[in-house]
Structure formats: structure tokens, C-alpha cells
Short mmCIF file of C-alpha atoms and ligand atoms in Angstrom, two decimals:
data_model
loop_
_atom_site.label_atom_id
_atom_site.label_comp_id
_atom_site.label_asym_id
_atom_site.label_seq_id
_atom_site.Cartn_x
_atom_site.Cartn_y
_atom_site.Cartn_z
CA MET A 1 -55.25 -56.22 -4.93
CA LEU A 2 -55.82 -52.87 -4.95
CA VAL A 3 -53.33 -50.32 -3.06
CA LEU A 4 -54.68 -46.85 -1.37
CA GLY A 5 -51.49 -44.93 -0.85
CA PHE A 6 -50.37 -41.42 0.69
CA GLU A 7 -47.62 -38.89 -0.09
CA SER A 8 -47.33 -36.60 3.14
CA SER A 9 -43.36 -36.08 3.34
CA CYS A 10 -43.33 -32.02 2.89
CA ASP A 11 -45.65 -29.42 1.26
CA GLU A 12 -47.84 -31.79 -0.92
CA THR A 13 -50.50 -34.00 0.07
CA GLY A 14 -51.39 -37.12 -1.89
CA VAL A 15 -54.11 -40.03 -2.56
CA ALA A 16 -53.78 -42.62 -4.92
CA LEU A 17 -55.21 -45.95 -5.94
CA VAL A 18 -53.20 -48.29 -7.76
CA GLU A 19 -55.06 -51.71 -8.82
CA TRP A 20 -52.69 -54.78 -10.39
CA ALA A 21 -53.88 -58.40 -10.99
CA GLY A 22 -51.27 -61.24 -11.64
CA GLY A 23 -47.93 -59.76 -12.93
CA ALA A 24 -48.87 -57.19 -15.01
CA LEU A 25 -47.94 -54.00 -14.19
CA PRO A 26 -49.83 -51.92 -11.32
CA ARG A 27 -52.12 -49.44 -13.35
CA LEU A 28 -52.46 -45.46 -11.58
CA LEU A 29 -56.51 -45.83 -11.29
CA ALA A 30 -57.26 -42.16 -9.96
CA HIS A 31 -54.90 -39.55 -7.44
CA ALA A 32 -55.60 -36.56 -5.74
CA LEU A 33 -52.87 -33.53 -4.99
CA HIS A 34 -52.92 -30.60 -2.91
CA SER A 35 -50.23 -28.62 -2.91
CA GLN A 36 -49.04 -26.13 0.19
CA VAL A 37 -46.64 -24.01 -2.27
CA ARG A 38 -49.21 -21.21 -1.69
CA MET A 39 -49.28 -21.16 2.16
CA HIS A 40 -45.29 -21.45 2.07
CA ALA A 41 -45.05 -18.54 -0.32
CA ASP A 42 -45.45 -16.28 2.24
CA TYR A 43 -42.73 -17.48 4.38
CA GLY A 44 -39.83 -17.97 1.32
CA GLY A 45 -39.98 -22.01 2.20
CA VAL A 46 -41.65 -24.87 4.51
CA VAL A 47 -43.10 -24.15 7.22
CA PRO A 48 -42.98 -28.22 8.91
CA GLU A 49 -45.34 -27.23 11.68
CA LEU A 50 -48.29 -25.51 9.27
CA ALA A 51 -47.37 -28.13 6.67
CA SER A 52 -48.37 -30.71 9.06
CA ARG A 53 -51.66 -28.68 10.18
CA ASP A 54 -52.90 -28.28 6.45
CA HIS A 55 -51.53 -32.46 5.77
CA ILE A 56 -54.38 -33.34 8.06
CA ARG A 57 -56.72 -30.71 6.87
CA ARG A 58 -56.24 -31.75 3.10
CA VAL A 59 -55.90 -35.47 3.38
CA LEU A 60 -59.83 -37.05 3.85
CA PRO A 61 -61.41 -35.09 1.69
CA LEU A 62 -58.47 -36.15 -1.18
CA THR A 63 -58.67 -39.29 -0.18
CA GLU A 64 -62.70 -38.89 -0.46
CA ALA A 65 -61.93 -37.45 -3.99
CA VAL A 66 -59.47 -40.63 -4.92
CA LEU A 67 -62.16 -43.31 -4.57
CA ALA A 68 -65.01 -41.11 -5.96
CA GLN A 69 -62.69 -40.94 -9.18
CA ALA A 70 -62.31 -44.52 -9.17
CA GLY A 71 -65.80 -45.76 -8.65
CA ARG A 72 -64.46 -47.57 -5.43
CA THR A 73 -65.10 -48.03 -1.70
CA LEU A 74 -62.88 -47.81 0.94
CA GLY A 75 -64.05 -51.55 1.74
CA ALA A 76 -62.64 -52.49 -1.38
CA VAL A 77 -59.56 -51.41 -1.30
CA ASP A 78 -56.89 -54.76 0.07
CA VAL A 79 -53.76 -52.76 1.00
CA VAL A 80 -52.48 -49.00 2.91
CA ALA A 81 -49.67 -47.73 2.38
CA TYR A 82 -48.01 -45.00 3.22
CA THR A 83 -44.48 -42.37 3.14
CA ARG A 84 -42.58 -43.53 5.75
CA GLY A 85 -39.84 -41.30 5.20
CA PRO A 86 -37.26 -39.36 4.40
CA GLY A 87 -39.08 -36.46 5.21
CA LEU A 88 -40.56 -34.13 7.95
CA ALA A 89 -40.98 -35.87 11.11
CA GLY A 90 -44.44 -34.36 11.81
CA ALA A 91 -45.66 -34.63 8.18
CA LEU A 92 -44.48 -37.60 7.95
CA LEU A 93 -46.54 -38.65 10.65
CA VAL A 94 -49.32 -37.03 9.33
CA GLY A 95 -49.95 -39.65 6.37
CA ALA A 96 -48.75 -42.51 8.57
CA GLY A 97 -50.87 -41.57 10.87
CA VAL A 98 -54.08 -42.12 8.81
CA ALA A 99 -53.17 -44.79 6.54
CA CYS A 100 -52.91 -47.20 9.53
CA ALA A 101 -55.88 -45.66 10.76
CA LEU A 102 -57.60 -46.41 8.12
CA ALA A 103 -55.58 -49.62 8.10
CA ALA A 104 -56.54 -50.40 11.12
CA ALA A 105 -60.60 -49.88 11.04
CA LEU A 106 -60.61 -51.78 7.62
CA GLU A 107 -58.61 -54.75 8.79
CA ARG A 108 -56.49 -54.80 6.77
CA PRO A 109 -52.87 -54.31 6.00
CA VAL A 110 -50.22 -51.61 6.01
CA LEU A 111 -47.07 -51.23 4.25
CA GLY A 112 -44.89 -47.54 4.68
CA VAL A 113 -42.08 -46.50 1.27
CA HIS A 114 -39.34 -44.87 0.79
CA HIS A 115 -40.25 -41.91 -0.80
CA LEU A 116 -37.03 -41.94 -3.12
CA GLU A 117 -38.15 -45.55 -4.09
CA GLY A 118 -41.54 -43.69 -5.06
CA HIS A 119 -39.56 -41.33 -7.08
CA LEU A 120 -37.69 -43.72 -8.80
CA LEU A 121 -40.47 -46.29 -9.58
CA SER A 122 -42.78 -43.37 -10.93
CA PRO A 123 -41.75 -44.30 -14.64
CA PHE A 124 -43.12 -47.21 -14.17
CA MET A 125 -47.13 -45.61 -14.30
CA GLY A 126 -45.65 -43.91 -17.39
CA ALA A 127 -46.91 -44.04 -21.41
CA ASP A 128 -42.95 -46.04 -22.38
CA PRO A 129 -42.17 -47.49 -18.89
CA PRO A 130 -38.52 -49.09 -18.06
CA ALA A 131 -37.78 -52.78 -17.83
CA PHE A 132 -34.64 -53.28 -15.41
CA PRO A 133 -31.67 -52.98 -14.69
CA PHE A 134 -31.07 -49.22 -15.20
CA VAL A 135 -29.60 -46.34 -13.86
CA VAL A 136 -31.47 -43.83 -12.10
CA LEU A 137 -30.73 -40.30 -11.85
CA LEU A 138 -32.80 -38.79 -8.73
CA VAL A 139 -32.98 -35.64 -8.55
CA SER A 140 -35.38 -34.73 -6.50
CA GLY A 141 -35.12 -31.46 -3.76
CA GLY A 142 -33.48 -32.49 -1.29
CA HIS A 143 -31.25 -35.55 -2.84
CA THR A 144 -29.35 -36.14 -6.02
CA GLN A 145 -28.67 -39.24 -6.11
CA LEU A 146 -26.93 -42.11 -9.18
CA MET A 147 -27.86 -45.63 -8.33
CA ARG A 148 -28.21 -48.79 -9.89
CA VAL A 149 -31.53 -50.49 -10.24
CA ASP A 150 -31.62 -54.65 -10.62
CA GLY A 151 -35.11 -54.39 -9.75
CA VAL A 152 -37.57 -53.65 -6.73
CA GLY A 153 -35.79 -53.10 -4.27
CA ARG A 154 -32.18 -53.99 -5.82
CA TYR A 155 -30.47 -50.44 -5.67
CA ALA A 156 -26.64 -49.67 -4.85
CA MET A 157 -25.61 -46.54 -5.75
CA LEU A 158 -23.05 -44.80 -8.01
CA GLY A 159 -22.94 -41.64 -6.55
CA GLU A 160 -24.61 -38.18 -4.32
CA THR A 161 -24.01 -35.36 -3.36
CA ILE A 162 -21.84 -34.42 -0.62
CA ASP A 163 -23.36 -31.06 -0.23
CA ASP A 164 -26.67 -29.33 -1.36
CA ALA A 165 -28.77 -30.93 -3.80
CA ALA A 166 -29.53 -30.21 -7.33
CA GLY A 167 -33.16 -29.46 -6.95
CA GLU A 168 -32.40 -26.91 -3.73
CA ALA A 169 -29.38 -25.67 -6.41
CA PHE A 170 -31.93 -23.97 -8.65
CA ASP A 171 -34.29 -23.08 -5.22
CA LYS A 172 -31.41 -21.36 -3.26
CA SER A 173 -30.40 -19.46 -7.29
CA ALA A 174 -34.05 -18.52 -7.71
CA LYS A 175 -33.63 -17.26 -4.28
CA LEU A 176 -31.13 -15.09 -5.22
CA LEU A 177 -32.71 -13.57 -7.75
CA GLY A 178 -35.27 -12.65 -6.30
CA LEU A 179 -37.83 -15.51 -7.32
CA GLY A 180 -39.78 -16.61 -3.97
CA TYR A 181 -39.63 -20.21 -3.07
CA PRO A 182 -40.35 -22.57 -4.66
CA GLY A 183 -37.85 -21.37 -7.22
CA GLY A 184 -37.07 -23.84 -9.28
CA PRO A 185 -40.32 -23.82 -11.87
CA ALA A 186 -39.56 -20.39 -11.93
CA LEU A 187 -35.89 -19.56 -12.70
CA ALA A 188 -36.35 -22.70 -15.18
CA ARG A 189 -38.83 -20.31 -16.83
CA LEU A 190 -37.14 -16.93 -16.69
CA ALA A 191 -33.68 -19.16 -18.05
CA GLU A 192 -36.21 -19.68 -21.55
CA GLN A 193 -35.29 -15.78 -21.71
CA GLY A 194 -31.63 -15.80 -21.27
CA ASP A 195 -28.71 -16.31 -23.09
CA ALA A 196 -26.41 -18.68 -20.78
CA LYS A 197 -22.94 -18.28 -22.05
CA ALA A 198 -23.85 -14.40 -20.69
CA PHE A 199 -21.91 -15.97 -17.55
CA THR A 200 -19.16 -18.33 -16.86
CA LEU A 201 -20.41 -20.30 -13.63
CA PRO A 202 -18.51 -23.43 -12.21
CA ARG A 203 -19.30 -27.02 -13.03
CA PRO A 204 -18.22 -28.44 -9.69
CA LEU A 205 -16.64 -31.84 -9.55
CA LEU A 206 -17.53 -32.29 -13.30
CA HIS A 207 -14.15 -33.72 -13.85
CA SER A 208 -13.76 -35.62 -10.19
CA GLY A 209 -13.36 -38.89 -11.37
CA ASP A 210 -15.72 -40.36 -9.72
CA LEU A 211 -19.98 -40.04 -9.81
CA ASP A 212 -20.41 -37.66 -6.98
CA PHE A 213 -21.77 -34.10 -6.47
CA SER A 214 -21.32 -30.68 -5.23
CA PHE A 215 -23.48 -27.40 -5.99
CA ALA A 216 -22.49 -25.57 -2.40
CA GLY A 217 -19.69 -23.40 -4.95
CA LEU A 218 -22.12 -22.88 -7.25
CA LYS A 219 -24.39 -21.05 -5.32
CA THR A 220 -22.22 -19.23 -4.07
CA ALA A 221 -21.14 -18.35 -7.35
CA VAL A 222 -24.41 -17.13 -8.42
CA LEU A 223 -24.17 -14.77 -5.26
CA THR A 224 -21.00 -13.22 -6.38
CA GLN A 225 -22.69 -12.33 -8.98
CA ALA A 226 -26.08 -11.09 -8.26
CA LYS A 227 -23.55 -8.98 -6.22
CA LYS A 228 -21.21 -8.32 -8.62
CA LEU A 229 -24.63 -6.87 -10.60
CA GLY A 230 -26.13 -4.49 -8.21
CA GLU A 231 -28.47 -2.03 -9.20
CA GLN A 232 -28.40 -4.13 -12.99
CA LEU A 233 -29.39 -7.52 -11.45
CA PRO A 234 -33.21 -7.26 -12.97
CA ALA A 235 -31.91 -6.48 -16.38
CA ARG A 236 -29.79 -9.40 -16.55
CA ALA A 237 -31.32 -11.94 -14.15
CA ALA A 238 -32.89 -14.09 -17.46
CA ASP A 239 -29.24 -14.70 -18.24
CA LEU A 240 -27.95 -15.51 -14.90
CA ALA A 241 -30.86 -17.93 -14.66
CA ALA A 242 -29.79 -19.59 -17.88
CA ALA A 243 -26.21 -19.84 -16.90
CA THR A 244 -26.92 -21.15 -13.26
CA GLN A 245 -29.31 -23.63 -15.46
CA ALA A 246 -27.49 -24.66 -17.81
CA ALA A 247 -23.92 -25.59 -14.91
CA ILE A 248 -26.85 -27.73 -13.12
CA VAL A 249 -28.12 -29.02 -16.06
CA GLU A 250 -24.46 -29.91 -17.38
CA VAL A 251 -22.93 -31.30 -14.81
CA LEU A 252 -26.49 -33.52 -14.16
CA VAL A 253 -26.04 -34.83 -17.74
CA ARG A 254 -22.45 -35.68 -18.07
CA LYS A 255 -22.30 -37.43 -14.23
CA SER A 256 -25.48 -39.92 -15.73
CA LEU A 257 -23.58 -40.64 -19.17
CA ALA A 258 -20.71 -41.21 -17.02
CA ALA A 259 -22.55 -43.74 -14.51
CA LEU A 260 -24.05 -45.59 -17.87
CA GLU A 261 -20.38 -45.66 -19.21
CA GLN A 262 -19.21 -47.95 -15.78
CA SER A 263 -22.03 -49.55 -15.59
CA GLY A 264 -22.08 -50.80 -18.77
CA LEU A 265 -25.78 -50.04 -18.82
CA ARG A 266 -27.71 -48.77 -22.29
CA ARG A 267 -30.80 -47.03 -19.77
CA LEU A 268 -31.13 -44.23 -17.82
CA VAL A 269 -34.52 -43.61 -15.46
CA VAL A 270 -34.56 -39.07 -14.60
CA ALA A 271 -36.83 -38.96 -11.15
CA GLY A 272 -38.16 -36.85 -9.24
CA GLY A 273 -38.81 -32.66 -9.39
CA VAL A 274 -35.98 -31.45 -11.13
CA GLY A 275 -36.83 -34.36 -14.06
CA ALA A 276 -39.83 -31.99 -14.54
CA ASN A 277 -36.75 -29.23 -16.23
CA ARG A 278 -37.10 -29.09 -19.82
CA ALA A 279 -33.80 -28.07 -20.57
CA LEU A 280 -32.61 -31.04 -18.01
CA ARG A 281 -35.05 -33.64 -20.98
CA ALA A 282 -33.65 -31.77 -23.63
CA GLN A 283 -30.14 -31.87 -23.47
CA LEU A 284 -30.34 -35.93 -21.89
CA ASP A 285 -32.14 -36.98 -24.98
CA ALA A 286 -30.16 -35.94 -27.18
CA ALA A 287 -26.93 -36.93 -25.40
CA CYS A 288 -29.09 -40.16 -25.03
CA ALA A 289 -29.81 -40.51 -28.68
CA ARG A 290 -26.24 -39.88 -30.33
CA ARG A 291 -25.24 -43.05 -27.67
CA GLY A 292 -27.89 -45.24 -27.98
CA VAL A 293 -29.30 -44.77 -24.40
CA ARG A 294 -33.12 -45.04 -23.25
CA VAL A 295 -33.57 -42.95 -21.37
CA HIS A 296 -37.05 -42.87 -19.50
CA TYR A 297 -39.12 -39.99 -17.65
CA PRO A 298 -42.23 -39.73 -15.20
CA GLU A 299 -45.71 -38.48 -16.69
CA LEU A 300 -44.72 -34.60 -16.13
CA GLU A 301 -47.42 -34.59 -13.37
CA LEU A 302 -46.13 -37.24 -11.60
CA CYS A 303 -42.69 -35.47 -11.43
CA THR A 304 -42.73 -33.52 -8.33
CA ASP A 305 -44.50 -35.10 -5.33
CA ASN A 306 -47.90 -36.78 -5.10
CA GLY A 307 -49.28 -40.16 -3.91
CA ALA A 308 -49.22 -42.26 -6.90
CA MET A 309 -46.11 -43.14 -6.99
CA ILE A 310 -45.64 -44.25 -3.39
CA ALA A 311 -49.35 -46.81 -4.49
CA MET A 312 -47.51 -47.75 -7.37
CA ALA A 313 -43.59 -48.37 -4.92
CA ALA A 314 -46.79 -50.13 -2.39
CA ALA A 315 -47.95 -52.32 -4.79
CA MET A 316 -44.47 -53.01 -6.94
CA ARG A 317 -42.47 -53.96 -3.41
CA ILE A 318 -45.56 -56.50 -3.04
CA GLN A 319 -46.12 -57.67 -6.33
CA ALA A 320 -42.25 -58.72 -6.53
CA GLY A 321 -42.01 -60.13 -3.50
CA VAL A 322 -39.45 -57.98 -2.08
CA GLN A 323 -42.29 -56.71 1.13
CA GLN A 324 -45.41 -57.81 2.51
CA ALA A 325 -47.93 -55.72 4.23
CA GLU A 326 -48.71 -56.20 7.61
CA ARG A 327 -51.22 -55.51 9.87
CA ARG A 328 -48.97 -53.98 11.91
CA TYR A 329 -50.57 -50.31 13.67
CA ALA A 330 -47.99 -49.40 15.59
CA PHE A 331 -46.52 -46.90 12.82
CA ASP A 332 -43.09 -45.41 13.47
CA VAL A 333 -41.05 -42.79 10.35
CA ARG A 334 -38.04 -42.36 9.31
CA PRO A 335 -37.59 -39.24 8.74
CA ARG A 336 -33.77 -39.45 7.34
CA TRP A 337 -33.48 -43.09 5.59
CA PRO A 338 -30.79 -43.78 2.96
CA LEU A 339 -32.44 -45.81 -0.19
CA ASP A 340 -29.93 -48.45 0.13
CA ALA A 341 -30.93 -49.77 3.05
CA SER A 342 -34.81 -49.61 2.20
CA PRO A 343 -35.64 -52.93 3.82
O1 KG4 B 1 -39.07 -34.68 -5.80
P1 KG4 B 1 -40.05 -32.60 -5.57
O2 KG4 B 1 -40.88 -32.66 -5.40
O3 KG4 B 1 -39.30 -33.11 -4.03
C1 KG4 B 1 -38.88 -33.38 -2.87
O4 KG4 B 1 -38.93 -34.51 -2.57
O5 KG4 B 1 -37.87 -32.66 -2.53
O6 KG4 B 1 -38.74 -32.67 -5.74
C2 KG4 B 1 -38.95 -30.61 -5.98
C3 KG4 B 1 -37.51 -29.72 -6.43
C4 KG4 B 1 -37.52 -28.61 -6.32
O7 KG4 B 1 -36.19 -28.08 -5.32
C5 KG4 B 1 -37.92 -27.88 -6.82
O8 KG4 B 1 -37.54 -26.65 -7.20
C6 KG4 B 1 -37.69 -28.70 -8.46
O9 KG4 B 1 -37.82 -30.14 -7.91
N1 KG4 B 1 -38.40 -28.49 -9.85
C7 KG4 B 1 -38.00 -27.80 -10.75
C8 KG4 B 1 -38.56 -28.22 -11.48
N2 KG4 B 1 -40.21 -28.00 -10.97
C9 KG4 B 1 -39.19 -28.61 -9.69
N3 KG4 B 1 -36.38 -27.63 -10.75
C10 KG4 B 1 -35.81 -27.43 -12.09
N4 KG4 B 1 -36.82 -27.26 -12.96
C11 KG4 B 1 -37.95 -27.25 -12.85
N5 KG4 B 1 -39.41 -27.43 -14.18
ZN1 ZN B 2 -39.84 -35.70 -3.26
#
């Protein structure tokens, strides 16, 4: 079975081909990505209308590139998959529209995928794929969640952020430090040159006893520090970046360990853009090694948004018998869509 997948929920256009036969794990044949980061950088964040327009320009050339890379023709595609939500409505509609139009022309079935399920299953394309059950720490730009995963489509929420996501905390703090958009990777780079102990920042909800997160207060604390530093801010930015990263990472690590303990599971999967953070990976690796817990990550290039994870999630849902693709081309998108309510 050959699945062609489209991702267009935010500021990356992603297209990919995944194939499987029998019960073997689906395999990524090729994927291509266009990031709109440079286009949005001048505005300090994603401009939804520009995002939609750019997806439209990129999606078919990327599809041609993926087919050429895999040495397959469009006619060989068995199923077309797309991100149905959550995300920007106009951006989602581009991927959904193109996927359904192609599928209708090819007379093939389509399947709409939950973006976070794509992230969650992306480590199955890695060199060290996990096995069910596991705890997943989902840390993207808009979501911070801990879930128990018992199989494809079997997701139980353990805890989530009550305000900002960890990615947002990275991005907003980076903005306060003058690092532009998207701030996460820039803040992480700057943090490598700083001393995390130079500032004491709050670790919100660290001792709350539950598995929820809160990062809005941290952003305020960074703002307060930045204001206090005034003209000294540029000279101390690396230290403040390091302290910010340390606070975010400590909360994520401690809550992940608590989720493992509460669920009695010994396997952790980390997915989503913040999963690319080196400090987070190093501290999770060390903490989990001490406890005999296995940790799995997606390949670095598949941590942030991409089409491969969407094609993969569709393939795994079909293969597991959780959902079948259908020849129904009257598509809709779901800009807001909780994962544990996924069909
Ligand atoms: O999963 P993703 O690509 O998009 C969403 O679905 O939201 O995640 C993007 C988020 C952004 O907040 C970005 O700043 C953050 O992931 N991010 C990082 C790193 N790489 C991406 N945060 C910290 N360290 C990184 N290396
Ligand atoms: Zn994402």
C-alpha cells in the first residue's frame, strides 16, 4: 500500500510517500518540505493568510519532487492522507483541498489525520521505533501534553498545559530577548553559551502533584528580568536564555518521570518541535537511564512539522484497522480538535 500524505496546518508545507506490505511497519520512501519561516520572520510570527497562499504555491511542486525521489507515479498511490486539524483553518484547507482533489481524480480513498497523532507516531519512522504501550511527551508550538498510548488510536490524556505550551514559552521568551521568530531553536543555541544558574526563574506547577503544566508565569518572569537588566540585557542574554531553557526543561523532565511512575510504564516517547531541543534530550536520557526507562525520539528532521508523519499516521491507522480511508471527497477541517476525541 502506497500512501501520499500532505501537511499544511501551519507554516511548513510537507509532502511524503509511505509504503507498507502485510504487518511490517510502514516505511518512509521520500518526503519534501518547504518552510515559510523566512517569509513570516519579518512579521515576528505566522501570518495566516500568507501561510495559506504559500502552501498553494508549494504543494504541487513538492508532490512532484517526492514522486520523483521515490521513483513512483501518481497513479501508483493507493491512499491520499492530509492533516485535518488542529491548525490554521485556511492553511489546513489547502492540504485538504489538494488531497481530496487528487484522490477524486485518481479515484482513490482519502483519510484526514490529526496533526498531533502524526507527531506522536513519528518515532516509528526512526532507527529505534518504540513498542506499545508508552507515555508520550508531546511538545509542539501549540501543545504540551502527557498521554498514555496503548496502541494506534488509543490515547488517554494524563496532563496538559493550562496556559502556554512549552514551545510558546521558548518562542515568547526568545522574542523578549530580541531573538526574532521562531525563537525556540535560537534561544536553545544562545543558551549553550550561558550559565543557567545566573538567574533563578520559577518552575510553575512543579510540585502540583498532577501532570499539568503552566508556562505563562515563566514568560512574565523572563520579562521582569529583562526589564530589570535594561541596557545590560544584551550582555546577559545568554545567561537569561540558559536559565529559561533550564526552567522549561526541568519541568518537562520531572513531569514526564512522574507520568511514567504513575502509569507504571517503562517507555517514553518524545515528539513535537521542542523534542529537537538538545538540553531536553540530554536530561531525559540521563534521568531515564537511571530508572531503566527506554526513551524514543523521532529523527531530528522529523521532530518539527513534516508530511512524513501524516502519511505514516494514516498508514498506521489503516494497518491497525482503526480507520479506513474513504472515497468521500466533501472534506472538512478541524482547526480545534482534541486528540483524545480523535475518531
Ligand atoms: O511541532 P512543531 O514543529 O509545530 C507545531 O505543531 O506547533 O513545533 C514548533 C515549536 C516552536 O515553538 C519552536 O520554537 C520549537 O518547536 N522548537 C524548539 C526547538 N526546535 C523547535 N524549541 C526548543 N529547542 C529547539 N531546538
Ligand atoms: Zn506540529
